[in-house]
Short mmCIF file of C-alpha atoms and ligand atoms in Angstrom, two decimals:
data_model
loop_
_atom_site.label_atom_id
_atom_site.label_comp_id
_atom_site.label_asym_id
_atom_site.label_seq_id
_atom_site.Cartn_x
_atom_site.Cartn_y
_atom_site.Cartn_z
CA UNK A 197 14.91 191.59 33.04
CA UNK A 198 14.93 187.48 33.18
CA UNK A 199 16.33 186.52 30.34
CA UNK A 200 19.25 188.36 28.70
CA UNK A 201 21.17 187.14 25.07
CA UNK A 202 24.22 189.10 24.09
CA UNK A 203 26.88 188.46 21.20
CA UNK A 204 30.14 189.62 21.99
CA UNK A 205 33.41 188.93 19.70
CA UNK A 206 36.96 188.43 19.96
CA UNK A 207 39.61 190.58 18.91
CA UNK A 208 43.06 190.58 17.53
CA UNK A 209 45.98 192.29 19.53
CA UNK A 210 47.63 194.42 17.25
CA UNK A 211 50.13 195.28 20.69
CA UNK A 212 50.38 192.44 22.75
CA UNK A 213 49.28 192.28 26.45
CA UNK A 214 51.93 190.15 27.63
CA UNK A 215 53.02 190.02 31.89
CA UNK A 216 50.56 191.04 34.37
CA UNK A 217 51.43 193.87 37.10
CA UNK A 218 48.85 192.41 39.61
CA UNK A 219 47.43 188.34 38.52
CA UNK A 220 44.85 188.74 41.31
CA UNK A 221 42.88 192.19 39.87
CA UNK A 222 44.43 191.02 36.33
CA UNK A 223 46.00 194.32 35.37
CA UNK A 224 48.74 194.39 32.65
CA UNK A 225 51.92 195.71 32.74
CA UNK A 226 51.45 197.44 29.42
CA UNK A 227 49.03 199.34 27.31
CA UNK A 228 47.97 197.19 24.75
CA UNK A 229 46.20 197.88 21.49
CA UNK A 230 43.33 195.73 19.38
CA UNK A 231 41.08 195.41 16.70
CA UNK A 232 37.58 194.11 17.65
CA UNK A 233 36.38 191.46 15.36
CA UNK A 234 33.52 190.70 13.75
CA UNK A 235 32.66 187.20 12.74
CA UNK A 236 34.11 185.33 15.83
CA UNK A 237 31.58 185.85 18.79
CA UNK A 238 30.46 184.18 21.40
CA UNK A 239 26.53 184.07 21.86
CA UNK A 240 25.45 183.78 26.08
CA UNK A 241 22.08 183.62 27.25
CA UNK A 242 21.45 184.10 31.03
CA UNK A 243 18.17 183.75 32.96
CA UNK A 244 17.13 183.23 36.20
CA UNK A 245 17.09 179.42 37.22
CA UNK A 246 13.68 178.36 37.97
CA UNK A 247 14.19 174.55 38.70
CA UNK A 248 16.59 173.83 41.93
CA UNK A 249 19.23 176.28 43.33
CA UNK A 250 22.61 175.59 41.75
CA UNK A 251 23.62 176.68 38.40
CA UNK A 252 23.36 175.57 35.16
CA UNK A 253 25.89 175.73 32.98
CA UNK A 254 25.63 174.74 29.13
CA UNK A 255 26.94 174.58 25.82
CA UNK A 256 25.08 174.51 22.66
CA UNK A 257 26.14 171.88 20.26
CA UNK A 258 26.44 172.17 16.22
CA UNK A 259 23.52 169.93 15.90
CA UNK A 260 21.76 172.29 18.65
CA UNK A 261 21.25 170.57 21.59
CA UNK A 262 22.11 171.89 24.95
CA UNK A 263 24.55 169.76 26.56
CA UNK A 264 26.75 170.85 30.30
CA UNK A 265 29.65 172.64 29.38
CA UNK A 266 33.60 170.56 29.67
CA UNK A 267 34.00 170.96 33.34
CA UNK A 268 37.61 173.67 32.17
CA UNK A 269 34.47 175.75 30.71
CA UNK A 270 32.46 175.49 33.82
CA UNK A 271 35.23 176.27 36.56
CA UNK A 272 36.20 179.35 34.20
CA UNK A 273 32.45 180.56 34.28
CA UNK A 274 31.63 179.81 37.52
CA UNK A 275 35.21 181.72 38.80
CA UNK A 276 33.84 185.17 36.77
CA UNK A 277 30.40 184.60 37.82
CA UNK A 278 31.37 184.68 41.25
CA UNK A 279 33.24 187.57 40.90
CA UNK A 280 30.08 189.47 39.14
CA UNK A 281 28.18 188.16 41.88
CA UNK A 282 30.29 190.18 44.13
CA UNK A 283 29.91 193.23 41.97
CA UNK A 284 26.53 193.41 41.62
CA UNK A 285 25.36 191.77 45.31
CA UNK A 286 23.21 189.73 42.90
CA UNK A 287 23.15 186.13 43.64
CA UNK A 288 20.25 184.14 42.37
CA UNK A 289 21.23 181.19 40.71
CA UNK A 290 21.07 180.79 36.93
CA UNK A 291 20.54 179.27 33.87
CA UNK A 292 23.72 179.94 31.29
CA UNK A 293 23.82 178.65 28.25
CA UNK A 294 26.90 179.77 25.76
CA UNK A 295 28.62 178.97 21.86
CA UNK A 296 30.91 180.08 20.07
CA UNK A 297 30.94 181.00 16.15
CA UNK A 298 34.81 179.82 16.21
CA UNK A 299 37.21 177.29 17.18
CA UNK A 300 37.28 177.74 20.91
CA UNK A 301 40.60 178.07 23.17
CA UNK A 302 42.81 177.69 19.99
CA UNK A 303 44.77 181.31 20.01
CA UNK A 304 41.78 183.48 18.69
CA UNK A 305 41.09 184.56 21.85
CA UNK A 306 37.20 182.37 22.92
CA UNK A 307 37.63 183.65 26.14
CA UNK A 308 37.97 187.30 25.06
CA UNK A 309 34.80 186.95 23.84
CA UNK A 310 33.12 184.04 26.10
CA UNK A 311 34.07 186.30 29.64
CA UNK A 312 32.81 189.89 27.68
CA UNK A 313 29.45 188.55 26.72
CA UNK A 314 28.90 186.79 29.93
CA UNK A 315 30.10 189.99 31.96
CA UNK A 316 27.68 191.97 29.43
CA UNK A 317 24.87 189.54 29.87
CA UNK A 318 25.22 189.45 33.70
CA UNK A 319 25.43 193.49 33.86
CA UNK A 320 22.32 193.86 31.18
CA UNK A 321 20.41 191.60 33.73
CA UNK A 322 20.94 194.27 36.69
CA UNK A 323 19.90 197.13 35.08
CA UNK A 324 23.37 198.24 33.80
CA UNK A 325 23.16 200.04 30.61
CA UNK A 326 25.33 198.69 27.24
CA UNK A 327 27.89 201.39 27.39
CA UNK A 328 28.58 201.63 30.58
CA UNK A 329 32.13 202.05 31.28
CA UNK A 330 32.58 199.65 33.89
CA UNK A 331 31.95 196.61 31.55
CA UNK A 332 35.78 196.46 30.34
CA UNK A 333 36.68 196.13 34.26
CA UNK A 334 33.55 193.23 34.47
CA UNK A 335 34.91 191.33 31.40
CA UNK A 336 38.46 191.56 32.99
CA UNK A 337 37.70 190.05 37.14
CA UNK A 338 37.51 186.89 34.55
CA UNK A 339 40.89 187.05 34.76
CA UNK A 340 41.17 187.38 31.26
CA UNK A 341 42.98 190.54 30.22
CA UNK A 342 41.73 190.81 26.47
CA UNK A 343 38.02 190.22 27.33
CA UNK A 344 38.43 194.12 29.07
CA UNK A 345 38.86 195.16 24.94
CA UNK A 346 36.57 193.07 23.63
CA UNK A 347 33.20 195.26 25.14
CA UNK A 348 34.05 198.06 22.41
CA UNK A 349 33.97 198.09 18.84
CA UNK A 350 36.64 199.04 16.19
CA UNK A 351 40.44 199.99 17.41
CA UNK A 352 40.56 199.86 21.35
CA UNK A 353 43.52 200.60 23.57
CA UNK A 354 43.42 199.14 27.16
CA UNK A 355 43.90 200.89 29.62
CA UNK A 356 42.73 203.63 27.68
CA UNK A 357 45.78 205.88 29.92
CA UNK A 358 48.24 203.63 29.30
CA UNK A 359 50.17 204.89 32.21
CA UNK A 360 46.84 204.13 34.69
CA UNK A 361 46.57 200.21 34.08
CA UNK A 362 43.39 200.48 36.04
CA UNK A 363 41.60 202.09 33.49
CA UNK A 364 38.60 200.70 31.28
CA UNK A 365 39.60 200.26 27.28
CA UNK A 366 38.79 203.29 25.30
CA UNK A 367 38.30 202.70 21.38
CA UNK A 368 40.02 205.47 19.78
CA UNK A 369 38.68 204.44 16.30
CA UNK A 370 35.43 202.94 15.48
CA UNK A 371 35.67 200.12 12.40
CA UNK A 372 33.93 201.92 9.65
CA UNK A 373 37.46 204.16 10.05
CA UNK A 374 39.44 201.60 8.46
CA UNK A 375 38.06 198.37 8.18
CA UNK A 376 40.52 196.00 7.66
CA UNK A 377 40.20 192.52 6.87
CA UNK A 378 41.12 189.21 9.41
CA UNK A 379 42.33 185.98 7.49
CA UNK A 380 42.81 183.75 10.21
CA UNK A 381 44.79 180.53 9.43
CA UNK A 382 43.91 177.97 11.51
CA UNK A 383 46.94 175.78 12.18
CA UNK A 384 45.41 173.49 14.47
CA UNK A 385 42.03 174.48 16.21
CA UNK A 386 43.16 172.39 19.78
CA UNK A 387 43.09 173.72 23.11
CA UNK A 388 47.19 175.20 23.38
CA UNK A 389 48.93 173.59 25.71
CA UNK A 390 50.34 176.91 27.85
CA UNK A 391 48.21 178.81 28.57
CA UNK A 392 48.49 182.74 28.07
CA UNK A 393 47.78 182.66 32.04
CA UNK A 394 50.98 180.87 32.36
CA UNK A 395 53.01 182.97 29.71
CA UNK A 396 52.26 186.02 31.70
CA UNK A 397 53.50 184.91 34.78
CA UNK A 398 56.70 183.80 32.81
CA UNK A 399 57.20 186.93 30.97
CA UNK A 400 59.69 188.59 33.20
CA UNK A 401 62.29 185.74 33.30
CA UNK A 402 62.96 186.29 29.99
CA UNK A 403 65.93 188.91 29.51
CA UNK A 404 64.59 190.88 27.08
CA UNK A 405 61.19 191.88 29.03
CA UNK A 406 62.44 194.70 30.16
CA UNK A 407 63.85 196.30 27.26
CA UNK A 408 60.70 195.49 25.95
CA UNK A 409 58.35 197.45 28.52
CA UNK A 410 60.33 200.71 27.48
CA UNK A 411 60.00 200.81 23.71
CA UNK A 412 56.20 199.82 24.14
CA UNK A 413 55.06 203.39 24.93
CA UNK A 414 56.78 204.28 21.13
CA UNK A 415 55.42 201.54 19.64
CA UNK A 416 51.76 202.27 20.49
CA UNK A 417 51.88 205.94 19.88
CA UNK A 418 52.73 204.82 16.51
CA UNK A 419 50.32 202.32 15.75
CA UNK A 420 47.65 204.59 16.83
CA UNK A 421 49.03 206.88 14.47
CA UNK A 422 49.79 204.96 11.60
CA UNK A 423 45.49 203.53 12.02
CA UNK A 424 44.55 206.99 12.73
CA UNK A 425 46.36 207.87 9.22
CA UNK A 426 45.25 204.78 7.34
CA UNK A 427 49.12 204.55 6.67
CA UNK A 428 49.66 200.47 6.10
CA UNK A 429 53.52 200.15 5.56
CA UNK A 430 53.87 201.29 9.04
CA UNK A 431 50.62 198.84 10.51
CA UNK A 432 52.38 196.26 8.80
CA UNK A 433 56.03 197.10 10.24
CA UNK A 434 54.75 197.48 13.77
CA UNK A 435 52.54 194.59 13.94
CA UNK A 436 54.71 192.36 12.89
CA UNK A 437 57.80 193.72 15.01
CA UNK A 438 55.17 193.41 17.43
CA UNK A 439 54.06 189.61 17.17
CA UNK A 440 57.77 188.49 16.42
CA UNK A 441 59.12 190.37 19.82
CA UNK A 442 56.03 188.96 22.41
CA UNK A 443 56.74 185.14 20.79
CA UNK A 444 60.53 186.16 21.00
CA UNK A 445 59.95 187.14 25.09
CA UNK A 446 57.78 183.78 25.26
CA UNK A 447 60.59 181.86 23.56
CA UNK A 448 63.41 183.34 25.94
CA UNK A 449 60.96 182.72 29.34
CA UNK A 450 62.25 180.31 31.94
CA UNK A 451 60.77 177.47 30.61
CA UNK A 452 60.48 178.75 27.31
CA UNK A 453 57.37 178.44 25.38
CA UNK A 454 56.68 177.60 21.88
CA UNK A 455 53.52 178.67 20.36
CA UNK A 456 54.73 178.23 16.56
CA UNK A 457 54.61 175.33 14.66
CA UNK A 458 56.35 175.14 11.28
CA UNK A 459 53.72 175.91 9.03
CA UNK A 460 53.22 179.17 11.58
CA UNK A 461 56.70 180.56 9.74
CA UNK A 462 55.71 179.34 6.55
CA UNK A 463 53.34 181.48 6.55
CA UNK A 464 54.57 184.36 8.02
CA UNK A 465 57.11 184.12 5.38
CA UNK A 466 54.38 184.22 2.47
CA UNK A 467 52.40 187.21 3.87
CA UNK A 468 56.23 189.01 3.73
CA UNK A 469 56.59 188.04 0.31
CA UNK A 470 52.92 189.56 -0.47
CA UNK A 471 53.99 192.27 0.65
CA UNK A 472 57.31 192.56 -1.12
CA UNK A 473 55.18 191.68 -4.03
CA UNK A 474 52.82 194.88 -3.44
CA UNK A 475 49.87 193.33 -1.68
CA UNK A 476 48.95 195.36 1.28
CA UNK A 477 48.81 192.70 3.79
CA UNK A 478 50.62 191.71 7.05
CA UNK A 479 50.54 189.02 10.39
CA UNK A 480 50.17 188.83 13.73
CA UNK A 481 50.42 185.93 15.89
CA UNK A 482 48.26 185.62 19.48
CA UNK A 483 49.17 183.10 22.05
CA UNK A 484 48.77 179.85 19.43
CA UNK A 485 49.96 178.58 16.20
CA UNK A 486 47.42 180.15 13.93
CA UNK A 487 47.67 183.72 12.31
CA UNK A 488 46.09 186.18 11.66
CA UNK A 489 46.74 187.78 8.45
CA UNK A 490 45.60 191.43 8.31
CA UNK A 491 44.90 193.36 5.11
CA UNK A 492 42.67 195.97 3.07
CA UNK A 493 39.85 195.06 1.44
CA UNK A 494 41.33 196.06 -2.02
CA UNK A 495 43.86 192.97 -1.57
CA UNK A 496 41.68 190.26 0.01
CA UNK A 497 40.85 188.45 -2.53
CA UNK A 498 44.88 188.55 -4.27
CA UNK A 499 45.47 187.05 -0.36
CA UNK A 500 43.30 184.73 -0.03
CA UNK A 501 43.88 183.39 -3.86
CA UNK A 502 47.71 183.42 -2.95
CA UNK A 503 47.59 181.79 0.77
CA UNK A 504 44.20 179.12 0.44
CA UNK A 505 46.57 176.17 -1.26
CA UNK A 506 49.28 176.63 1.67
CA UNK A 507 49.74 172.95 3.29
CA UNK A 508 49.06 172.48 6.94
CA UNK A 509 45.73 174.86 7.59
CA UNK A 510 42.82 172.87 8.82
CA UNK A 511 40.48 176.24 7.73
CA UNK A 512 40.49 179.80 7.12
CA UNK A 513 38.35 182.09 9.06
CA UNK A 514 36.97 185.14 7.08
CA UNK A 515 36.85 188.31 9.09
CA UNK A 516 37.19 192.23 9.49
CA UNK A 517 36.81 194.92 12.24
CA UNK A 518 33.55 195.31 14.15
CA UNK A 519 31.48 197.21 16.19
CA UNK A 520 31.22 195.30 19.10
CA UNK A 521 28.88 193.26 21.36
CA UNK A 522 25.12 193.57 20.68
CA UNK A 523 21.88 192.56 22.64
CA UNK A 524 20.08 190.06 20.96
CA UNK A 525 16.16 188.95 20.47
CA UNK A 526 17.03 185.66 19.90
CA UNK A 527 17.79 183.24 22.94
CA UNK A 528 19.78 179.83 22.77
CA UNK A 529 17.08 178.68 24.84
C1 LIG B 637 48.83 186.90 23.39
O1 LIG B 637 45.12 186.47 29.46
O2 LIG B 637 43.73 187.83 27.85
O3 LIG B 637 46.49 187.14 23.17
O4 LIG B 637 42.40 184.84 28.58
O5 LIG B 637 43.59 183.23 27.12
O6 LIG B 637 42.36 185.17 26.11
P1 LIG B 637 43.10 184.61 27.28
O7 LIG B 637 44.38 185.47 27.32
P2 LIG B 637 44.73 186.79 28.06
O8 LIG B 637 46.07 187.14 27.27
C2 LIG B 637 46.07 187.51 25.93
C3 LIG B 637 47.44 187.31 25.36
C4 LIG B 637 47.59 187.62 23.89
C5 LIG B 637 47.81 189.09 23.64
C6 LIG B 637 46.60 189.98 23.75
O9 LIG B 637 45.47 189.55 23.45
O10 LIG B 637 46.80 191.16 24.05
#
């Protein structure tokens, strides 16, 4: 096959991944737990290059033009392609060209989806087939972690054993299940100046990691649960444990790090009050300032209505659970 287009989205950790066991093979510590979303993607199209032998890396602008990607874009791509390279003994050179639907490196996870569609592109283009198992393991020699979840649709655990950090993510409930809606506030759509790279290796100097990694086994079996039993009050009390205790180890690292800005609390605050007030709604906060503000779609509109005035969001992004990455006809060049 020469030329390959995928769409592959982000997704929204409901259990954080948060410290690495191994940074080289990029293997977590803990099981995590996600929903795959469905209006933030990232579109790649890969093809053999035909003119020279280097590759050729590009961006697609909002106007539509094809411009080289920022050279932090480039090394990250070129790092993973190597790496599939490796994998697949493949190494022609090639033409790349990528975009995101979304604002890209600011907390809602681009390169979850940027490394899964390249990774699915790349393994399309060798013959592999689109559920092949090994894809979560391709997304993650990107060294990012959440790009291994972002290959599946719906509600996906990775590792899928939680005590074999190894393993592939395994969706244990597709979307149409529950399909909860995404609000995501967008605080300030800027790169974040720590990376999540960074807070992993920092993770374990805070005090509190460790107490951490033992309730997390708990904590998962009851999220699963509580999805697998459409039961929000206890989504919404786990989640948001959730979010407050990974920000809370982030906070306590040595050097701390601060991901929330003020307007991050103001509106955790609100989406509390929602809920006191009966709305069935709740928040989680990635590796950023911006949340994401989960709810049914019985109450999405009472949400939106009650968050859309709040000061300090440069844009809400509309979204719900998906099914996951898809081949596409259409080529960005
Ligand atoms: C807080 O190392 O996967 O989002 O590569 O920057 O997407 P990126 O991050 P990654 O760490 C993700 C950290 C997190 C929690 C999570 O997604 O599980």
């Amino acid at each position: 096959m020469n030329k390959v287009s995928v769409s592959s989205p982000s997704n929204i950790a409901l259990i954080k991944y948060w410290g690495m066991s191994d940074a080289q093979r990029t293997l977590p510590n803990n099981a995590s737990l996600s929903m795959t979303l469905n209006q933030c993607v990232s579109y790649c199209t890969l093809a053999r290059q035909t003119s020279g032998t280097s590759d050729e890396i590009l961006w697609k602008t909002a106007s539509g033009s094809l411009i080289p990607a920022q050279a932090s874009m480039r090394r990250g791509i070129e790092q993973h392609l190597q790496q599939l390279r490796q994998h697949f003994d493949d190494w022609q050179p090639l033409r790349i060209a990528t975009v995101n639907s979304f604002p890209t490196g600011a907390g809602i996870a681009s390169s979850a989806s940027g490394f899964s569609a390249l990774a699915l592109a790349f393994a399309l283009r060798c013959g592999q087939s689109f559920n092949s198992p090994d894809l979560s393991q391709l997304a993650r020699l990107s060294g990012s972690g959440s790009a291994a979840r972002s290959v599946i649709g719906g509600f996906v655990q990775w590792p899928g054993h939680p005590g074999q950090l190894h393993c592939p993510a395994e969706q244990f409930a597709p979307a149409q299940h529950w399909p909860l809606h995404d609000l995501i506030a967008v605080v300030d759509a800027g790169h974040k100046n720590i990376s999540s790279r960074e807070g992993h290796r920092l993770a374990a100097s805070s005090p509190f990691y460790a107490a951490r990694l033992t309730q997390l086994p708990e904590r998962l079996n009851t999220l699963r649960e509580a999805i697998l039993n459409r039961d929000f009050d206890t989504l919404a009390d786990t989640v948001e444990r959730e979010a407050v205790e990974m920000h809370m180890i982030a906070m306590t690292s040595k050097p701390a790090i601060f991901y929330w800005q003020p307007v991050t609390l103001e509106i955790l605050a609100r989406v509390r009050q929602l809920r006191r007030d009966g709305l069935q709604v709740c928040s989680t906060v990635d590796a950023g300032p911006n949340v994401h503000v989960l709810c049914t779609l019985q109450d999405v509109s009472a949400v939106y209505t009650a968050l859309r005035k709040l000061p300090g969001v440069e844009q809400w992004i509309f979204d719900q659970a998906g099914d996951g990455p898809r081949q596409l006809a259409r080529h960005l060049f």
